[in-house]
Amino acid sequence: MVKLIEGIPIMRPYIDLDNQGYWDAVKNHKLVLQYCTKCNRFIHPPRPMCPTCRSQDTMEWKESSGKGILYSYVMFTSPKMAYPAYELPYAVVLVELEEGVRIVTNTHEIEPDEVQIGLPVEVMFEDLPDGQTVYRFKKREA
Amino acid sequence: MTVEYNPDQKIPHPAMWGVLYKSSTPFWEGVKNKKIMLQKCKSCGNLLNPPRPMCPKCQSQENEWITAKGTGKIYSWVTFNEAPHPAFKAPYAAVLVELDEGPRIVSNMVDVKPEDLEIGMAVEVTFEDVAEDLTLPKFRKAG
Amino acid sequence: MLQEYMDRKYRTDNKPSVEANLIKNNVAIVGIGQTQYTKNSGRDELDLACEAIQNAVDDAGLKMSDIDGFDTFILDRLSLPMLINSLGTPNVRFSCEVSGGGGAGCAVAVHAAAAVATGQADYVCCYRSLNEASGHRYGRGDDFIEYMPVALTPNYGYIWPLGFVTPLGWAGVWGRRWMHEFNITREQLGWWPVVLREYAQNNPEATYFGRPMTHEDYMESPMIVDPLKLHDCCVNTDGAAAYIITTVERAKDLKQTPAIIAASAQCCPIEQEIQTIYQRPSISGLVETWYVGQELYRVAECGPDDIDVAQLYDPYSIGGIIQLEELGFCERGEGGKFVEGGDNIRIDGKIPCNTAGGLLSEAYLHGWNLVIEGVRQIRGTSYNQVKDVELSMVTGGPGVASSGIILRR
Ligand SMILES: [Zn+2]
Ligand SMILES: [Zn+2]
């Protein structure tokens, strides 16, 4: 799990016209994914053209189940090579969602030694004191 | 006129570049001691501003420093009617001075209004402590 | 299209003709130069660059004024105009700054070669100058605070706010999958840094010259970004390096045996952006490196068995070993076994790798030191000279749009 160090601000995402829907949903505690209605496939991260059918007007936002499995991870253990806003060690995990796309995220209430490939996880949201809303993943029943 | 600064704004510090190009250090050390230092190639005598690690004429990396007389002529200038950075109060001029030794240097004028500037005007250096940690070479009308 | 890449199916139709390639056998690296590699140069990058370029010009038997082109890649702290103002090169008519970071390690040579082959310039100088040990170290964690309060690009916006910073972290995610899926062990990983350190013991210019490391030392080194240990990661270097590219025709009048470019490639397959790379059906391989290899072998009309020595861009051990797989020196997933014990990558091995010590033990000059060592192997002047080198391969960084060259005598 990640613990913030007081006084060091968290970087904010870069919001543009392609990903605004994604970040707006996060603000409302929802995880949405870009979906091409022509190819019936999810795409992440959001982009202006479907790379399969090259259509620019068949994409919509679909809510994700928020469930997935831990696909890979790294553990930040050294102050030199870590972002100083978090207490060490902290994990960055790659979660494969049920929809088939993967997202990079942090963990919530998962101890470092529990972070393992294959762990069933689900999304949760947290409103930070600075007004940001972030998503993280916690353990779930398989 | 003299360039006026907003006291609550930090002036962009040349040491940013001094750090990037260590060859500039003697120039800024000189300014602190109220001197304009010019880099001189030891091998061909070429005078260089800004300073650099290699002489572009003869590729020598050996150089020495001379003290410029501090006199020169206005070679060109621009007038800022709007301040491009909050540290400065407009209007003010940035002048290009051709030193008597040859190299040109960018600076501001002291006690000369932009509208009174003329190409060829004889000027001499003066030094201004613009912040606690920053002295800048400026120019005024000679004589 | 993605699936084709994933299946390692390469341009099944309509392959471009090799004859149309103007670079192949027409362009060569004719001069190499470097400064000392130190931990604190006490000089600025501009100063170091001037010395390295002068050394390369002298090595080639040229005059500084002959240089009419310059090339480097992004994340460079030098100002090219100030470099030209220092070197006094009056006729510069080509300059280029390639994107892709370390992936462009060889793409710089590729673009310079293209300029020379098409008459845009006669002698292009490819330069890199860094104070990464004493000054600004690219990829440090706190580096990213510089970009506060908003991530630099939309794609970084999905990862930087999570504390997912530094290329070591980004590589660790695919690296862990690769280790997980193919049962690659930490013990196996250790042989790459250990063998490179052995090479560095014969290279007096290497950062780790005189500081040998056993496999035990490796195993005891601390974890930096799990799964990567301290000795999995490249060194920090102050120094500069340069090389000069011209036509084979002009090379005839110059001082050195030219290292002729038999093939060159810069490849950017889809879904390879540092973050979106994780969307590929499998992330336990580096398709861009594989693609670079295919292009190189196609143009040079050879295969992995013909390569005598390789310099693989290795900012971290896993980045070196996985390239052995993707370039066909061993099977997919066999990289761990291949480097075990180290013999396959030692000087008499199947494919001697990073023979000057590589990025882990010689210097982290963003790949310039690899190109220079690739040239030395062709000239026969390496500190760890492989016998009778006909073909010498060099690659750019893994995990981003990558590049490579094959040099020949
Ligand atoms: Zn589509
Ligand atoms: Zn000179």
XYZ file of C-alpha atoms and ligand atoms in Angstrom:
696
model
C 0.000 0.000 0.000
C 1.115 3.572 -0.488
C 1.580 6.037 2.332
C 1.944 9.688 1.431
C 4.682 11.783 2.943
C 3.185 15.050 4.122
C 4.276 18.191 2.367
C 5.282 16.619 -0.923
C 2.549 17.066 -3.487
C 1.392 14.263 -5.752
C 1.777 14.877 -9.438
C -1.463 15.281 -11.347
C -2.440 13.482 -14.520
C -2.216 15.258 -17.846
C -5.786 15.680 -19.030
C -6.458 16.225 -22.717
C -9.506 15.891 -24.969
C -8.870 12.176 -25.533
C -8.700 11.153 -21.896
C -10.994 13.687 -20.220
C -13.835 11.136 -19.923
C -11.510 8.739 -18.144
C -10.347 11.249 -15.547
C -13.814 12.766 -15.098
C -15.088 9.283 -14.224
C -12.283 8.784 -11.696
C -13.402 11.997 -10.035
C -16.837 10.328 -9.652
C -15.310 7.116 -8.281
C -15.864 5.183 -11.492
C -13.382 3.356 -13.676
C -14.307 3.668 -17.348
C -12.500 2.373 -20.396
C -12.541 3.434 -24.008
C -14.465 0.960 -26.160
C -14.714 0.664 -29.941
C -18.277 -0.279 -30.823
C -17.243 -1.407 -34.292
C -14.511 -3.809 -33.184
C -16.102 -4.607 -29.816
C -12.831 -4.149 -28.028
C -11.573 -2.152 -25.080
C -8.646 0.203 -25.601
C -6.351 1.675 -23.008
C -5.018 4.265 -22.656
C -7.600 6.361 -24.516
C -6.665 7.648 -27.946
C -8.389 9.498 -30.797
C -8.398 6.619 -33.316
C -9.106 2.932 -32.917
C -5.829 1.253 -33.927
C -7.708 -1.771 -35.307
C -10.426 -0.257 -37.553
C -8.949 3.271 -37.667
C -12.316 4.792 -36.941
C -12.471 8.084 -35.087
C -16.171 8.090 -34.203
C -16.959 4.612 -32.895
C -15.454 5.027 -29.454
C -17.443 5.351 -26.282
C -16.843 5.068 -22.542
C -17.867 1.849 -20.819
C -17.666 1.287 -17.106
C -15.213 -1.397 -16.078
C -16.120 -4.053 -13.524
C -13.045 -2.806 -11.697
C -11.995 -6.411 -11.131
C -8.823 -7.990 -12.327
C -5.714 -9.890 -11.408
C -2.254 -8.643 -10.588
C -0.288 -9.200 -13.794
C 3.125 -7.823 -12.815
C 4.655 -5.358 -10.367
C 7.750 -3.553 -9.229
C 8.636 -2.663 -5.664
C 10.324 0.700 -5.114
C 12.884 0.195 -2.366
C 15.598 2.813 -2.872
C 15.182 6.539 -2.189
C 17.358 7.393 -5.192
C 15.103 5.671 -7.632
C 11.695 6.399 -6.146
C 9.267 9.291 -6.151
C 9.797 11.148 -2.876
C 6.102 11.645 -2.071
C 5.632 8.035 -0.946
C 6.991 6.062 1.986
C 9.289 3.210 0.956
C 8.795 0.502 0.019
C 5.826 1.012 -2.248
C 4.511 -1.179 -5.037
C 3.452 -0.193 -8.510
C 1.348 -2.960 -9.989
C 0.074 -3.814 -13.437
C -3.498 -5.083 -13.184
C -5.127 -7.057 -15.972
C -8.796 -6.114 -15.883
C -11.590 -8.537 -16.747
C -12.121 -6.443 -19.884
C -8.702 -7.541 -21.124
C -6.762 -4.280 -20.879
C -4.105 -3.614 -18.285
C -3.687 -0.556 -16.105
C -0.830 0.635 -13.969
C -1.869 1.422 -10.424
C -0.941 1.413 -6.723
C -2.169 -0.951 -4.024
C -4.459 -0.365 -1.053
C -4.125 -2.415 2.127
C -1.886 -5.013 0.522
C 1.344 -5.662 2.381
C 4.564 -5.794 0.293
C 4.944 -9.565 0.801
C 1.357 -10.152 -0.396
C 2.031 -8.436 -3.717
C 2.242 -11.411 -6.064
C 1.436 -12.203 -9.680
C -2.065 -13.697 -9.908
C -3.541 -11.924 -6.855
C -7.252 -11.124 -7.439
C -7.805 -7.382 -6.965
C -10.471 -4.745 -7.401
C -10.525 -1.003 -7.762
C -11.123 1.493 -4.935
C -10.997 5.270 -4.933
C -9.566 7.739 -2.510
C -10.095 11.504 -2.291
C -6.801 13.074 -1.302
C -6.579 16.187 0.884
C -5.294 18.178 -2.084
C -8.600 17.652 -3.901
C -7.387 14.922 -6.245
C -9.164 11.615 -6.560
C -6.954 8.599 -7.226
C -7.705 4.970 -7.916
C -5.895 2.052 -6.329
C -6.475 -1.678 -6.148
C -7.227 -3.793 -3.092
C -7.514 -7.545 -2.553
C -10.792 -9.272 -3.442
C -12.238 -12.748 -3.059
C -11.413 -14.832 -6.130
C 16.419 55.850 -17.164
C 17.474 52.788 -15.262
C 15.746 49.415 -15.378
C 13.424 49.078 -12.414
C 12.762 45.741 -10.811
C 9.746 44.468 -8.931
C 11.122 43.758 -5.461
C 8.822 40.768 -4.890
C 9.957 38.954 -8.056
C 13.149 36.994 -8.407
C 15.268 38.127 -11.320
C 16.292 35.237 -13.614
C 19.749 34.338 -12.382
C 22.610 33.950 -14.887
C 24.206 31.337 -12.641
C 21.774 28.913 -14.245
C 23.965 29.193 -17.293
C 27.110 29.569 -15.275
C 26.492 26.101 -13.933
C 25.786 24.658 -17.343
C 28.862 26.201 -18.894
C 31.649 26.303 -16.357
C 33.691 28.257 -18.898
C 31.460 31.225 -17.970
C 32.518 31.220 -14.314
C 35.463 33.675 -14.661
C 33.142 36.134 -16.409
C 30.663 36.122 -13.520
C 33.443 36.172 -10.920
C 34.759 39.258 -12.722
C 31.366 40.941 -12.620
C 31.222 40.391 -8.852
C 34.556 42.235 -8.639
C 33.230 45.011 -10.918
C 35.228 44.002 -13.969
C 34.311 42.794 -17.443
C 36.543 39.814 -18.130
C 37.102 38.626 -21.678
C 38.300 35.188 -22.649
C 41.455 35.242 -24.798
C 42.806 32.274 -26.722
C 46.375 31.589 -25.571
C 47.351 30.250 -28.919
C 45.922 32.789 -31.412
C 44.865 35.714 -29.243
C 41.222 35.507 -30.339
C 38.915 37.396 -27.913
C 35.630 35.634 -27.172
C 32.300 36.536 -25.652
C 30.477 34.492 -24.482
C 33.238 32.271 -23.111
C 33.546 28.724 -24.431
C 35.822 25.716 -23.909
C 37.454 25.713 -27.355
C 38.689 28.505 -29.627
C 36.651 28.288 -32.846
C 39.558 29.708 -34.878
C 42.377 27.375 -33.869
C 40.667 24.661 -31.709
C 42.964 25.407 -28.779
C 41.511 24.584 -25.348
C 44.054 26.826 -23.585
C 42.856 30.299 -22.706
C 43.499 33.238 -20.400
C 41.386 36.156 -19.205
C 41.919 39.869 -19.751
C 40.100 42.794 -18.157
C 38.190 44.896 -20.668
C 38.485 48.678 -20.414
C 34.734 48.787 -20.063
C 34.195 51.319 -22.822
C 32.384 50.822 -26.094
C 29.603 51.933 -28.391
C 25.923 51.129 -28.712
C 25.726 48.684 -31.599
C 21.952 48.060 -31.464
C 19.071 47.918 -29.002
C 15.448 46.949 -28.420
C 12.875 48.631 -26.213
C 10.502 46.508 -24.162
C 7.228 48.380 -23.804
C 5.702 45.397 -22.043
C 7.629 43.444 -19.451
C 8.312 39.906 -20.714
C 8.980 38.727 -17.144
C 7.341 39.941 -13.932
C 10.706 40.879 -12.424
C 11.058 43.840 -14.788
C 9.116 47.081 -15.028
C 8.523 48.299 -18.603
C 9.528 50.262 -20.535
C 13.232 49.509 -20.625
C 15.862 48.842 -23.253
C 18.215 45.939 -23.787
C 21.319 47.200 -25.553
C 24.044 45.486 -27.528
C 27.338 47.175 -26.754
C 30.415 46.677 -28.909
C 33.354 46.855 -26.543
C 36.489 48.678 -27.701
C 38.304 45.310 -27.573
C 35.867 43.957 -30.221
C 33.460 41.470 -28.592
C 29.840 42.539 -28.094
C 27.882 42.214 -24.881
C 24.154 42.490 -24.097
C 23.244 44.809 -21.216
C 20.902 47.546 -19.967
C 21.439 51.306 -19.751
C 21.625 53.382 -16.616
C 20.204 56.927 -16.710
C 19.428 56.861 -20.434
C 15.844 56.697 -21.662
C 15.168 54.275 -24.503
C 14.117 57.157 -26.764
C 17.484 58.860 -26.238
C 19.486 55.832 -27.396
C 21.491 56.116 -30.601
C 23.592 53.655 -32.523
C 27.196 54.631 -32.046
C 26.615 56.329 -28.679
C 29.778 56.088 -26.567
C 29.122 54.195 -23.343
C 31.029 52.949 -20.328
C 30.385 50.142 -17.901
C 28.981 50.503 -14.413
C 28.027 47.730 -12.042
C 24.709 47.360 -10.305
C 23.894 45.055 -7.399
C 20.395 44.111 -8.512
C 19.843 41.457 -5.861
C 21.663 40.169 -2.806
C 23.367 37.471 -4.836
C 23.494 39.150 -8.232
C 25.619 41.913 -9.706
C 25.137 42.854 -13.361
C 27.285 44.916 -15.719
C 25.287 47.876 -17.058
C 26.254 50.832 -19.232
C 25.870 54.611 -19.078
C 26.744 57.469 -21.422
C 30.535 57.917 -21.520
C 32.250 61.076 -20.403
C -1.025 -6.133 -37.230
C -0.164 -6.367 -33.554
C -0.744 -10.095 -33.613
C 1.672 -10.418 -36.525
C 4.354 -8.760 -34.470
C 3.504 -10.879 -31.477
C 3.808 -14.023 -33.548
C 7.151 -12.738 -34.756
C 5.862 -12.837 -38.333
C 7.876 -10.402 -40.288
C 6.749 -8.713 -43.472
C 5.426 -11.804 -45.098
C 4.746 -9.830 -48.253
C 6.360 -7.024 -50.163
C 9.811 -6.856 -48.591
C 11.690 -3.746 -49.744
C 14.680 -4.433 -51.943
C 18.089 -4.481 -50.338
C 19.590 -2.889 -53.462
C 17.537 0.260 -52.843
C 19.272 0.760 -49.487
C 21.751 3.609 -50.033
C 23.444 3.173 -46.670
C 24.432 -0.469 -46.981
C 28.172 -0.789 -47.708
C 28.371 2.874 -48.765
C 28.804 4.521 -45.381
C 31.339 3.952 -42.604
C 32.390 5.075 -39.145
C 35.872 6.506 -39.631
C 36.757 8.263 -36.407
C 36.137 7.609 -32.710
C 36.982 9.746 -29.715
C 36.220 9.980 -26.038
C 37.252 11.737 -22.861
C 38.125 10.019 -19.628
C 35.086 8.454 -17.978
C 34.950 9.749 -14.394
C 32.631 10.244 -11.447
C 33.287 13.981 -11.298
C 34.717 15.646 -14.375
C 34.897 19.107 -12.820
C 34.152 20.398 -16.328
C 30.949 21.237 -18.161
C 29.356 19.129 -20.871
C 30.327 21.583 -23.609
C 33.970 21.374 -22.607
C 33.907 17.553 -22.530
C 32.183 17.428 -25.927
C 34.874 19.613 -27.521
C 37.610 17.271 -26.318
C 35.847 14.086 -27.438
C 35.037 15.545 -30.875
C 38.612 16.783 -31.342
C 39.827 13.271 -30.480
C 37.446 11.729 -33.025
C 38.506 14.222 -35.718
C 42.190 13.498 -35.019
C 41.546 9.765 -34.970
C 39.965 9.969 -38.432
C 42.764 12.119 -39.806
C 40.407 15.001 -40.563
C 40.412 18.719 -39.811
C 37.728 20.201 -37.572
C 36.524 22.342 -40.474
C 35.728 19.166 -42.462
C 32.803 18.391 -40.141
C 29.615 19.631 -41.798
C 26.945 17.731 -39.861
C 26.033 16.991 -36.249
C 23.751 14.405 -34.723
C 22.692 13.384 -31.235
C 19.478 12.297 -29.516
C 17.044 14.039 -27.172
C 17.633 14.696 -23.463
C 20.889 16.415 -24.383
C 21.920 19.371 -22.247
C 24.249 20.855 -24.831
C 23.353 23.734 -27.082
C 24.374 22.791 -30.614
C 24.962 26.440 -31.622
C 27.365 26.896 -28.698
C 29.070 23.657 -29.640
C 29.548 24.945 -33.186
C 30.718 28.317 -31.784
C 33.371 26.474 -29.828
C 34.503 23.992 -32.450
C 34.537 26.618 -35.178
C 33.000 24.386 -37.833
C 32.027 26.901 -40.517
C 30.111 24.702 -42.963
C 27.498 22.826 -40.954
C 24.629 21.951 -43.287
C 23.025 19.029 -41.464
C 21.939 18.711 -37.845
C 19.603 16.280 -36.183
C 18.273 15.385 -32.737
C 16.643 11.965 -32.796
C 13.709 11.061 -30.521
C 13.371 7.874 -28.503
C 15.966 8.344 -25.762
C 18.275 5.339 -25.355
C 16.371 3.505 -28.060
C 18.022 5.934 -30.449
C 21.480 4.774 -29.290
C 22.158 3.617 -32.840
C 19.457 5.639 -34.616
C 21.793 8.616 -34.377
C 24.260 6.701 -36.552
C 21.375 5.677 -38.824
C 20.279 9.280 -39.428
C 23.856 10.465 -39.858
C 24.466 7.638 -42.334
C 21.327 8.612 -44.254
C 22.553 12.204 -44.448
C 25.933 11.104 -45.757
C 24.477 8.570 -48.212
C 22.185 11.202 -49.711
C 24.749 13.982 -49.895
C 23.239 16.117 -47.131
C 26.634 16.195 -45.471
C 30.130 14.794 -46.018
C 31.301 14.176 -42.455
C 28.705 13.923 -39.689
C 29.847 13.979 -36.089
C 27.646 12.055 -33.636
C 28.275 13.339 -30.119
C 27.148 12.802 -26.519
C 28.390 14.574 -23.448
C 27.148 13.959 -19.923
C 27.796 14.812 -16.309
C 25.396 12.200 -14.998
C 27.600 11.171 -12.078
C 28.305 14.634 -10.664
C 25.370 16.530 -12.116
C 21.943 15.784 -13.437
C 21.267 12.034 -13.536
C 18.600 11.107 -16.041
C 15.897 8.860 -14.576
C 16.393 9.483 -10.868
C 13.181 9.361 -8.841
C 13.244 12.953 -7.620
C 13.998 14.030 -11.168
C 10.309 13.869 -11.833
C 9.456 16.591 -9.303
C 10.830 18.955 -11.932
C 7.654 18.355 -13.910
C 5.258 19.187 -11.064
C 2.413 19.700 -10.753
C 1.234 17.949 -13.947
C 2.757 14.957 -15.699
C 4.639 15.810 -18.891
C 2.337 13.977 -21.333
C -1.093 12.282 -21.206
C 0.574 8.871 -21.193
C 2.910 9.742 -18.333
C -0.208 11.015 -16.554
C -1.331 7.419 -16.017
C 1.904 6.400 -14.332
C 3.933 9.224 -12.799
C 1.332 10.207 -10.164
C 1.568 6.603 -8.895
C 5.218 6.964 -8.022
C 5.926 4.861 -11.103
C 9.036 6.739 -12.073
C 12.399 5.900 -13.662
C 13.039 3.555 -16.588
C 14.188 0.935 -14.077
C 10.620 0.762 -12.776
C 9.112 0.674 -16.245
C 11.409 -2.160 -17.273
C 10.848 -4.029 -14.023
C 7.205 -4.660 -14.934
C 7.941 -6.483 -18.178
C 11.083 -7.926 -16.631
C 9.117 -9.564 -13.835
C 6.662 -11.111 -16.316
C 9.582 -12.399 -18.380
C 11.208 -13.925 -15.310
C 7.852 -15.318 -14.132
C 6.807 -16.884 -17.441
C 10.163 -18.452 -18.295
C 11.409 -19.282 -14.792
C 14.392 -16.992 -15.132
C 16.257 -16.737 -11.853
C 18.132 -13.921 -10.172
C 21.220 -16.147 -10.193
C 20.992 -16.306 -13.977
C 20.541 -12.530 -14.329
C 23.713 -12.006 -12.327
C 25.940 -13.534 -14.971
C 25.392 -10.627 -17.373
C 26.790 -7.976 -14.980
C 29.518 -10.353 -13.780
C 30.870 -11.093 -17.282
C 30.712 -7.410 -18.225
C 32.717 -6.594 -15.116
C 35.335 -9.157 -16.222
C 35.649 -7.341 -19.555
C 36.045 -4.026 -17.745
C 39.098 -5.392 -15.904
C 41.018 -5.343 -19.213
C 39.743 -1.897 -20.222
C 41.697 0.800 -18.356
C 39.177 3.406 -19.543
C 36.229 1.612 -17.940
C 34.590 3.060 -14.827
C 34.968 -0.276 -13.017
C 38.537 -0.971 -14.151
C 40.416 -2.401 -11.179
C 37.218 -3.208 -9.295
C 36.291 -6.828 -10.041
C 32.971 -8.322 -8.943
C 32.118 -11.944 -8.206
C 28.729 -13.531 -8.685
C 28.495 -13.577 -4.891
C 29.077 -9.809 -4.753
C 26.257 -9.428 -7.239
C 23.873 -11.550 -5.188
C 24.659 -9.516 -2.074
C 24.097 -6.123 -3.695
C 21.013 -4.230 -2.487
C 17.685 -4.135 -4.284
C 17.053 -0.800 -6.024
C 13.706 -1.270 -7.764
C 12.673 -4.861 -7.107
C 13.270 -6.999 -9.294
C 16.466 -5.015 -10.087
C 19.510 -4.966 -7.830
C 22.185 -2.286 -7.686
C 24.500 -4.254 -9.986
C 21.693 -4.837 -12.470
C 21.754 -1.094 -13.142
C 24.069 0.988 -15.280
C 26.836 3.151 -13.847
C 26.728 6.948 -13.616
C 29.259 8.629 -15.850
C 30.827 12.017 -16.453
C 32.361 12.081 -19.897
C 31.856 12.517 -23.604
C 32.225 10.424 -26.724
C 31.959 11.082 -30.440
C 32.263 9.276 -33.736
C 32.406 10.430 -37.324
C 30.481 9.045 -40.259
C 31.301 9.491 -43.938
C 31.126 7.558 -47.190
C 33.245 4.479 -47.808
C 34.646 6.317 -50.834
C 35.975 9.210 -48.719
C 37.129 6.784 -46.030
C 39.778 5.471 -48.443
C 41.816 8.667 -47.959
C 41.536 8.627 -44.175
C 43.710 7.219 -41.403
C 41.737 4.279 -40.052
C 40.264 1.018 -41.223
C 36.662 2.058 -41.815
C 33.889 0.240 -39.935
C 31.495 -0.127 -42.846
C 27.759 -0.084 -42.127
C 26.365 -3.341 -43.548
C 22.888 -2.645 -42.194
C 21.076 -0.084 -40.099
C 17.565 0.138 -38.676
C 15.326 2.210 -36.430
C 12.074 0.410 -35.652
C 8.926 1.593 -33.915
C 6.259 -1.154 -33.828
C 2.837 -0.428 -32.367
C 1.913 -0.470 -28.671
C 5.465 0.282 -27.631
C 5.096 3.584 -25.782
C 6.598 3.134 -22.356
C 3.202 2.803 -20.738
C 1.034 1.254 -23.434
C 3.621 -1.427 -24.055
C 1.861 -3.304 -21.278
C -1.221 -3.781 -23.500
C 0.440 -6.253 -25.830
C -0.901 -9.806 -25.586
C 2.477 -10.692 -24.080
C 4.880 -8.260 -22.432
C 7.592 -10.816 -21.764
C 9.470 -9.916 -24.926
C 10.643 -6.821 -26.768
C 9.112 -6.789 -30.213
C 10.988 -3.626 -31.240
C 14.358 -5.269 -30.646
C 13.219 -8.338 -32.547
C 12.095 -6.088 -35.412
C 15.448 -4.272 -35.415
C 17.162 -7.656 -35.644
C 14.989 -8.782 -38.551
C 15.701 -5.569 -40.449
C 19.439 -5.798 -39.791
C 19.664 -9.425 -40.908
C 17.556 -8.724 -43.987
C 19.656 -5.771 -45.123
C 23.033 -7.294 -44.225
C 21.869 -10.612 -45.709
C 23.049 -12.604 -42.733
C 21.712 -14.222 -39.568
C 22.560 -14.286 -35.869
C 25.116 -17.070 -36.377
C 27.149 -14.762 -38.634
C 27.531 -12.044 -35.992
C 30.961 -12.290 -34.337
C 30.515 -9.803 -31.496
C 27.638 -7.705 -30.166
C 27.261 -4.547 -28.097
C 23.726 -4.597 -26.709
C 22.331 -1.463 -25.040
C 21.970 -2.572 -21.436
C 20.812 0.135 -19.013
C 19.859 -2.835 -16.803
C 20.874 -6.501 -16.982
C 17.467 -7.753 -18.113
C 17.606 -5.319 -21.046
C 20.797 -6.976 -22.268
C 19.727 -10.586 -21.758
C 16.289 -10.253 -23.335
C 17.928 -8.805 -26.457
C 19.897 -12.042 -26.836
C 16.535 -13.753 -27.270
C 14.962 -11.215 -29.589
C 18.037 -10.991 -31.806
C 18.064 -14.755 -32.212
C 21.249 -15.574 -30.310
C 19.119 -17.946 -28.254
C 15.487 -19.074 -28.165
C 12.694 -16.988 -26.597
C 12.685 -17.545 -22.857
C 16.136 -19.162 -22.921
C 18.095 -15.964 -22.124
C 18.526 -16.925 -18.486
C 19.959 -20.341 -19.296
C 22.047 -18.849 -22.099
C 23.954 -16.476 -19.821
C 24.226 -18.936 -16.907
C 27.887 -19.418 -16.025
C 28.744 -16.634 -18.485
C 30.632 -18.660 -21.098
C 28.264 -17.957 -23.991
C 28.876 -14.207 -23.757
C 32.579 -14.387 -22.901
C 35.239 -13.703 -25.508
C 35.393 -17.269 -26.882
C 31.684 -17.835 -26.419
C 28.808 -18.127 -28.816
C 28.296 -14.362 -28.924
C 30.753 -12.171 -26.973
C 28.722 -9.242 -25.622
C 29.579 -5.723 -24.481
C 33.283 -6.450 -24.625
C 34.388 -3.094 -23.167
C 32.166 -3.540 -20.114
C 28.935 -2.130 -21.550
C 26.705 0.355 -19.794
C 26.990 -1.578 -16.529
C 30.771 -1.542 -16.164
C 32.394 0.672 -18.813
C 30.285 3.825 -18.926
C 26.726 5.042 -19.308
C 27.398 7.261 -22.292
C 23.903 6.606 -23.637
C 25.255 3.948 -25.993
C 28.067 5.965 -27.610
C 30.628 3.769 -25.859
C 28.923 0.720 -27.386
C 29.216 2.100 -30.921
C 32.865 2.945 -30.273
C 33.567 -0.573 -29.010
C 31.751 -2.005 -32.024
C 34.133 -0.006 -34.238
C 37.205 -1.114 -32.239
C 36.211 -4.741 -32.770
C 36.230 -4.144 -36.548
C 39.577 -2.334 -36.384
C 41.069 -5.042 -34.151
C 41.908 -2.598 -31.377
C 39.566 -3.673 -28.566
C 40.948 -4.351 -25.100
C 39.016 -7.620 -25.389
C 39.534 -8.307 -29.058
C 37.471 -11.100 -30.546
C 39.357 -13.072 -33.211
C 38.759 -12.384 -36.905
C 35.720 -10.172 -36.555
C 33.793 -9.892 -39.809
C 30.486 -8.587 -38.451
C 30.036 -6.481 -35.334
C 26.527 -5.628 -34.099
C 25.454 -2.672 -31.959
C 21.916 -1.976 -30.706
C 19.933 0.834 -29.094
C 17.931 0.745 -25.890
C 15.288 -1.874 -25.139
C 11.618 -1.197 -24.437
C 11.319 1.915 -26.581
C 11.511 2.485 -30.343
C 14.866 0.848 -30.880
C 17.689 0.852 -33.385
C 20.771 -1.045 -34.444
C 23.668 -1.294 -36.860
C 25.825 -4.091 -38.205
C 29.398 -3.060 -38.941
C 31.772 -4.955 -41.215
C 35.347 -4.679 -42.382
Zn -12.316 -0.248 -33.949
Zn 42.652 30.390 -30.945
